Short mmCIF file of C-alpha atoms in Angstrom, two decimals:
data_model
loop_
_atom_site.label_atom_id
_atom_site.label_comp_id
_atom_site.label_asym_id
_atom_site.label_seq_id
_atom_site.Cartn_x
_atom_site.Cartn_y
_atom_site.Cartn_z
CA UNK A 1 -11.49 -7.26 -13.82
CA UNK A 2 -14.57 -4.22 -14.42
CA UNK A 3 -13.82 -1.05 -12.99
CA UNK A 4 -17.44 -1.22 -11.23
CA UNK A 5 -15.90 -3.90 -9.68
CA UNK A 6 -14.75 -3.40 -5.91
CA UNK A 7 -10.92 -3.42 -7.05
CA UNK A 8 -8.32 -5.54 -5.28
CA UNK A 9 -10.92 -7.44 -2.85
CA UNK A 10 -13.32 -9.41 -3.56
CA UNK A 11 -13.52 -11.41 -0.22
CA UNK A 12 -16.39 -11.33 2.33
CA UNK A 13 -16.76 -8.06 4.03
CA UNK A 14 -19.26 -9.56 6.45
CA UNK A 15 -17.91 -7.87 10.25
CA UNK A 16 -15.24 -10.30 11.33
CA UNK A 17 -14.04 -8.84 14.83
CA UNK A 18 -10.33 -7.23 13.32
CA UNK A 19 -8.93 -7.38 16.76
CA UNK A 20 -9.01 -10.62 18.08
CA UNK A 21 -6.02 -12.09 19.17
CA UNK A 22 -3.94 -14.19 17.07
CA UNK A 23 -4.40 -17.12 18.33
CA UNK A 24 -7.19 -17.34 17.79
CA UNK A 25 -6.79 -16.13 14.17
CA UNK A 26 -5.93 -18.18 11.00
CA UNK A 27 -2.32 -17.35 10.05
CA UNK A 28 -2.32 -17.18 5.87
CA UNK A 29 -0.50 -15.21 3.18
CA UNK A 30 -2.85 -12.98 0.86
CA UNK A 31 -1.91 -10.39 -1.42
CA UNK A 32 -3.60 -7.36 -2.04
CA UNK A 33 -3.64 -7.41 -5.38
CA UNK A 34 -4.10 -5.66 -8.10
CA UNK A 35 -7.25 -6.81 -9.27
CA UNK A 36 -8.02 -9.80 -7.28
CA UNK A 37 -6.73 -10.98 -3.12
CA UNK A 38 -4.83 -14.21 -4.12
CA UNK A 39 -4.88 -16.12 -0.56
CA UNK A 40 -2.23 -19.42 -0.09
CA UNK A 41 -2.24 -20.80 3.09
CA UNK A 42 0.53 -21.33 5.69
CA UNK A 43 0.94 -22.60 9.47
CA UNK A 44 -0.60 -20.48 11.92
CA UNK A 45 1.41 -18.76 14.80
CA UNK A 46 0.20 -19.76 18.40
CA UNK A 47 2.12 -16.66 19.73
CA UNK A 48 -0.43 -14.92 21.12
CA UNK A 49 -1.16 -11.01 21.36
CA UNK A 50 -3.16 -8.07 22.53
CA UNK A 51 -5.79 -6.50 20.38
CA UNK A 52 -4.53 -4.35 18.02
CA UNK A 53 -5.68 -0.67 16.49
CA UNK A 54 -8.42 1.66 17.23
CA UNK A 55 -11.14 3.14 14.88
CA UNK A 56 -11.71 6.82 15.42
CA UNK A 57 -13.73 9.10 13.77
CA UNK A 58 -12.15 11.93 12.03
CA UNK A 59 -12.88 15.49 12.72
CA UNK A 60 -13.44 15.91 9.41
CA UNK A 61 -16.67 14.26 8.09
CA UNK A 62 -15.70 12.89 4.65
CA UNK A 63 -12.74 10.56 5.75
CA UNK A 64 -11.80 8.07 8.32
CA UNK A 65 -9.00 7.61 10.49
CA UNK A 66 -7.47 4.66 12.52
CA UNK A 67 -5.06 5.29 14.88
CA UNK A 68 -2.14 3.35 16.76
CA UNK A 69 -1.28 3.37 19.72
CA UNK A 70 3.17 3.57 21.14
CA UNK A 71 2.50 0.35 22.28
CA UNK A 72 1.15 -1.27 18.81
CA UNK A 73 3.34 0.64 17.01
CA UNK A 74 6.47 -0.56 19.04
CA UNK A 75 4.97 -4.54 18.20
CA UNK A 76 4.39 -3.69 14.94
CA UNK A 77 8.09 -3.00 14.07
CA UNK A 78 9.01 -6.46 16.18
CA UNK A 79 6.34 -7.94 14.77
CA UNK A 80 8.17 -7.53 10.80
CA UNK A 81 11.45 -9.08 11.59
CA UNK A 82 13.77 -9.89 8.17
CA UNK A 83 12.57 -13.29 8.62
CA UNK A 84 8.69 -13.00 8.48
CA UNK A 85 9.47 -10.44 5.51
CA UNK A 86 11.48 -12.67 3.19
CA UNK A 87 8.41 -15.58 4.20
CA UNK A 88 5.41 -13.64 3.15
CA UNK A 89 7.31 -13.51 -0.56
CA UNK A 90 8.12 -16.96 -0.89
CA UNK A 91 5.08 -18.33 0.34
CA UNK A 92 3.19 -16.84 -2.49
CA UNK A 93 3.34 -17.37 -6.17
CA UNK A 94 1.92 -15.36 -9.06
CA UNK A 95 3.20 -16.65 -12.41
CA UNK A 96 6.43 -15.15 -14.28
CA UNK A 97 6.30 -11.13 -14.58
CA UNK A 98 4.90 -10.03 -17.52
CA UNK A 99 6.64 -8.13 -20.34
CA UNK A 100 5.27 -5.22 -19.17
CA UNK A 101 6.34 -5.15 -16.35
CA UNK A 102 10.62 -4.34 -16.06
CA UNK A 103 12.60 -4.12 -13.21
CA UNK A 104 13.90 -0.76 -12.06
CA UNK A 105 17.68 0.05 -13.08
CA UNK A 106 17.88 3.70 -12.57
CA UNK A 107 18.16 5.57 -9.60
CA UNK A 108 17.69 4.40 -6.18
CA UNK A 109 13.48 4.91 -6.12
CA UNK A 110 14.41 5.96 -2.03
CA UNK A 111 10.95 6.65 -1.75
CA UNK A 112 8.84 3.16 -2.94
CA UNK A 113 8.87 0.78 -0.47
CA UNK A 114 6.90 -2.19 0.35
CA UNK A 115 3.90 -1.52 3.01
CA UNK A 116 3.67 -4.56 5.08
CA UNK A 117 0.40 -5.21 7.53
CA UNK A 118 -1.45 -8.42 8.73
CA UNK A 119 -5.39 -7.72 7.56
CA UNK A 120 -8.61 -8.40 8.95
CA UNK A 121 -8.59 -12.07 8.28
CA UNK A 122 -5.59 -12.10 10.34
CA UNK A 123 -2.92 -12.61 7.41
CA UNK A 124 0.64 -11.62 6.69
CA UNK A 125 0.68 -10.27 3.29
CA UNK A 126 1.68 -5.84 1.69
CA UNK A 127 1.34 -3.67 -0.49
CA UNK A 128 3.21 -0.55 -2.60
CA UNK A 129 3.80 2.99 -1.20
CA UNK A 130 5.42 6.18 -1.02
CA UNK A 131 6.64 9.02 0.35
CA UNK A 132 5.08 12.72 -0.67
CA UNK A 133 5.65 15.34 0.66
CA UNK A 134 3.49 16.61 3.48
CA UNK A 135 3.04 19.54 6.75
CA UNK A 136 4.84 16.62 8.85
CA UNK A 137 7.43 15.53 6.47
CA UNK A 138 5.88 11.79 7.65
CA UNK A 139 2.75 11.05 4.58
CA UNK A 140 2.89 8.13 2.87
CA UNK A 141 0.21 7.58 0.15
CA UNK A 142 -1.16 4.33 -1.31
CA UNK A 143 -4.59 2.10 -1.99
CA UNK A 144 -7.37 2.53 0.57
CA UNK A 145 -7.99 -1.50 0.19
CA UNK A 146 -4.02 -1.95 1.67
CA UNK A 147 -5.85 -0.32 4.72
CA UNK A 148 -8.95 -1.70 4.97
CA UNK A 149 -11.91 -3.40 3.73
CA UNK A 150 -14.36 -1.80 1.29
CA UNK A 151 -17.85 -1.09 2.76
CA UNK A 152 -16.95 -2.60 5.89
CA UNK A 153 -15.34 0.35 8.38
CA UNK A 154 -14.65 -2.46 11.29
CA UNK A 155 -12.06 -4.80 9.16
CA UNK A 156 -9.08 -2.49 9.28
CA UNK A 157 -6.50 -4.01 8.88
CA UNK A 158 -2.72 -3.86 11.76
CA UNK A 159 0.43 -4.63 12.35
CA UNK A 160 1.49 -1.20 9.37
CA UNK A 161 5.12 -0.86 8.28
CA UNK A 162 6.85 1.40 5.86
CA UNK A 163 9.95 0.20 4.11
CA UNK A 164 11.26 2.68 2.27
CA UNK A 165 13.87 1.91 -0.83
CA UNK A 166 13.56 -2.33 0.43
CA UNK A 167 14.91 -4.48 -1.80
CA UNK A 168 16.31 -7.93 -1.66
CA UNK A 169 15.83 -8.26 2.37
CA UNK A 170 18.15 -4.26 2.24
CA UNK A 171 15.79 -1.85 4.66
CA UNK A 172 18.64 0.76 3.40
CA UNK A 173 16.27 3.68 5.43
CA UNK A 174 15.08 1.65 8.29
CA UNK A 175 11.88 1.11 9.13
CA UNK A 176 8.71 3.67 10.30
CA UNK A 177 5.62 2.21 11.92
CA UNK A 178 2.32 3.77 10.85
CA UNK A 179 0.36 5.75 13.69
CA UNK A 180 -2.82 6.91 11.58
CA UNK A 181 -4.24 5.33 8.44
CA UNK A 182 -6.63 7.52 6.67
CA UNK A 183 -9.36 7.00 3.95
CA UNK A 184 -12.66 8.40 2.43
CA UNK A 185 -15.16 7.47 4.14
CA UNK A 186 -16.77 6.71 0.87
CA UNK A 187 -14.30 4.12 0.70
CA UNK A 188 -14.79 2.57 3.99
CA UNK A 189 -18.17 2.67 3.89
CA UNK A 190 -19.44 1.78 -0.42
CA UNK A 191 -16.12 0.80 -1.79
CA UNK A 192 -15.43 4.37 -3.62
CA UNK A 193 -11.93 5.85 -3.57
CA UNK A 194 -9.52 3.67 -3.66
CA UNK A 195 -6.81 5.41 -1.71
CA UNK A 196 -5.21 6.03 1.53
CA UNK A 197 -2.53 8.38 3.40
CA UNK A 198 -0.44 7.18 6.60
CA UNK A 199 1.00 8.95 9.08
CA UNK A 200 4.14 7.50 10.04
CA UNK A 201 5.97 7.46 13.31
CA UNK A 202 9.76 8.98 12.92
CA UNK A 203 12.48 6.11 12.85
CA UNK A 204 14.70 4.76 14.96
CA UNK A 205 17.04 8.20 14.79
CA UNK A 206 14.37 10.66 15.51
CA UNK A 207 14.31 11.83 11.87
CA UNK A 208 11.06 11.62 10.10
CA UNK A 209 10.30 10.00 6.98
CA UNK A 210 10.49 12.85 4.32
CA UNK A 211 14.03 13.93 5.89
CA UNK A 212 15.66 10.74 5.18
CA UNK A 213 14.01 9.70 1.58
CA UNK A 214 12.71 13.18 0.12
CA UNK A 215 9.19 12.73 -0.91
CA UNK A 216 7.33 13.00 -4.31
CA UNK A 217 4.73 15.69 -4.96
CA UNK A 218 1.51 14.79 -5.29
CA UNK A 219 -1.47 16.47 -7.43
CA UNK A 220 -5.40 16.43 -6.94
CA UNK A 221 -7.61 17.20 -10.07
CA UNK A 222 -5.04 17.13 -12.69
CA UNK A 223 -6.57 16.07 -15.89
CA UNK A 224 -5.83 12.73 -16.83
CA UNK A 225 -2.94 11.87 -19.87
CA UNK A 226 0.73 12.04 -20.82
CA UNK A 227 3.76 9.55 -19.57
CA UNK A 228 3.46 7.70 -16.71
CA UNK A 229 5.66 5.38 -14.88
CA UNK A 230 4.11 3.02 -12.18
CA UNK A 231 5.68 1.17 -9.49
CA UNK A 232 4.85 -1.72 -7.28
CA UNK A 233 6.61 -5.06 -5.61
CA UNK A 234 4.53 -7.59 -7.75
CA UNK A 235 4.74 -11.25 -5.71
CA UNK A 236 5.33 -12.24 -9.43
CA UNK A 237 8.89 -14.97 -10.92
CA UNK A 238 11.17 -14.28 -10.16
CA UNK A 239 11.27 -11.39 -8.25
CA UNK A 240 8.50 -12.34 -5.66
CA UNK A 241 8.27 -8.97 -4.33
CA UNK A 242 11.93 -8.61 -3.30
CA UNK A 243 12.67 -6.24 -6.30
CA UNK A 244 11.23 -3.56 -7.56
CA UNK A 245 9.41 -2.98 -11.11
CA UNK A 246 7.87 -0.19 -13.33
CA UNK A 247 5.44 0.19 -16.39
CA UNK A 248 5.47 3.01 -18.73
CA UNK A 249 2.72 4.29 -20.82
CA UNK A 250 0.15 6.97 -20.99
CA UNK A 251 -2.68 7.18 -18.87
CA UNK A 252 -5.94 6.90 -20.48
CA UNK A 253 -9.54 7.98 -18.83
CA UNK A 254 -11.54 5.29 -17.77
CA UNK A 255 -15.04 4.78 -16.42
CA UNK A 256 -16.13 5.35 -12.24
CA UNK A 257 -13.81 8.05 -11.81
CA UNK A 258 -10.80 5.93 -12.72
CA UNK A 259 -7.50 6.24 -15.48
CA UNK A 260 -6.05 3.70 -16.53
CA UNK A 261 -2.41 2.47 -17.81
CA UNK A 262 -1.11 0.00 -19.82
CA UNK A 263 0.76 -2.47 -16.84
CA UNK A 264 0.90 -6.28 -16.18
CA UNK A 265 1.88 -6.30 -12.14
CA UNK A 266 -0.18 -8.25 -10.20
CA UNK A 267 -0.85 -8.98 -6.24
CA UNK A 268 1.29 -6.75 -4.38
CA UNK A 269 1.86 -3.60 -6.53
CA UNK A 270 -1.00 -2.62 -4.96
CA UNK A 271 -0.74 1.25 -4.18
CA UNK A 272 2.08 1.44 -6.11
CA UNK A 273 2.82 5.42 -7.63
CA UNK A 274 1.71 6.89 -10.96
CA UNK A 275 4.44 9.36 -11.12
CA UNK A 276 3.72 12.03 -14.17
CA UNK A 277 6.65 14.42 -15.25
CA UNK A 278 8.82 11.81 -14.39
CA UNK A 279 12.92 12.11 -14.01
CA UNK A 280 14.63 9.07 -14.22
CA UNK A 281 17.99 10.58 -12.86
CA UNK A 282 16.88 12.11 -9.57
CA UNK A 283 13.72 9.31 -8.96
CA UNK A 284 11.73 12.23 -8.45
CA UNK A 285 7.89 13.14 -10.57
CA UNK A 286 4.30 13.84 -9.68
CA UNK A 287 1.83 11.32 -8.04
CA UNK A 288 -1.28 11.59 -9.99
CA UNK A 289 -2.72 8.15 -8.72
CA UNK A 290 -1.86 4.33 -6.81
CA UNK A 291 -2.21 0.73 -8.36
CA UNK A 292 -6.14 0.22 -7.03
CA UNK A 293 -6.61 -2.75 -9.71
CA UNK A 294 -6.13 -5.22 -12.47
CA UNK A 295 -8.54 -6.32 -15.82
CA UNK A 296 -7.69 -9.71 -14.77
CA UNK A 297 -7.47 -12.38 -11.59
CA UNK A 298 -3.61 -12.39 -11.34
CA UNK A 299 -1.99 -10.05 -14.34
CA UNK A 300 -3.62 -8.22 -17.94
CA UNK A 301 -3.39 -5.80 -19.37
CA UNK A 302 -3.54 -2.54 -17.99
CA UNK A 303 -4.14 -0.80 -14.03
CA UNK A 304 -6.11 1.16 -12.71
CA UNK A 305 -6.25 3.46 -10.55
CA UNK A 306 -8.24 6.05 -9.02
CA UNK A 307 -8.50 10.21 -10.43
CA UNK A 308 -7.17 12.00 -7.38
CA UNK A 309 -10.57 14.58 -6.92
CA UNK A 310 -11.58 15.67 -3.83
CA UNK A 311 -12.12 12.83 -1.40
CA UNK A 312 -7.86 11.68 -2.18
CA UNK A 313 -7.46 15.69 -1.26
CA UNK A 314 -9.29 15.20 2.25
CA UNK A 315 -7.21 11.97 2.60
CA UNK A 316 -4.02 13.68 2.30
CA UNK A 317 -5.02 16.87 3.87
CA UNK A 318 -6.02 14.98 7.24
CA UNK A 319 -3.04 13.61 6.59
CA UNK A 320 -0.55 16.24 6.64
CA UNK A 321 -2.03 17.52 10.46
CA UNK A 322 -1.41 14.08 11.77
#
């Protein structure tokens, strides 16, 4: 897909109410993909739920923030049961895993996990996200299209839960409910700068995310280039989102404020980190981008991610104050 095309979300961006009860939603399974949004319809749950989420303006006019109440966060944790997580993975098959995408067999990547959510159409879905160093020890970086539809401010997502270190049904470090999601206002209004920062609650034991799994440092305005490792949980066979995959290559500049990496990960990998200066023995590097979109409808030869500039820095700064 050309870089000029809004990445990740070719679905309609008309003002579909984001907070209707689930009894009135069509329930389907959708992956926020690298390149396209793939839909597979599954039966609708008849269980009604209260309206979710509250969109609000952030003090920084360059960002847009959505917050969730304490009840909504409790509901999100209750919603994403192990059975529901397994079901969303089994419902989508994007074909065989590409040759560039390899299962990660090194040190446990505690900071990287699956971000589960319900999109503005009422679809169970997931992305990949990463715990990063921050003042509040509670920030996760992902793609903007993992939080809201582009150029459609009212179409924000619900029931967001981050599970770091996820693997084959295991949640070794627990689950963290998202209490705030921040994107550039340019993403919310103009589909530019596909990046997001999320603030998560402490876990059930009162521990903050970074205190449990550590965090990756984030670099802004860094020159593009050098050996880079991208991680993600794509819905390709045989993993189907249950296993962390990675690609390794040299990042190169791309048009429209993006960078490109040789990588064929597909849907579900969106939001995964690009780490440079990566040490496989420690699982630590420097986060310089996130998976945004590929150059094919399901997979391709390259993955594209935003260059983290002033817009991304504003999002991160807002989140670490949250």
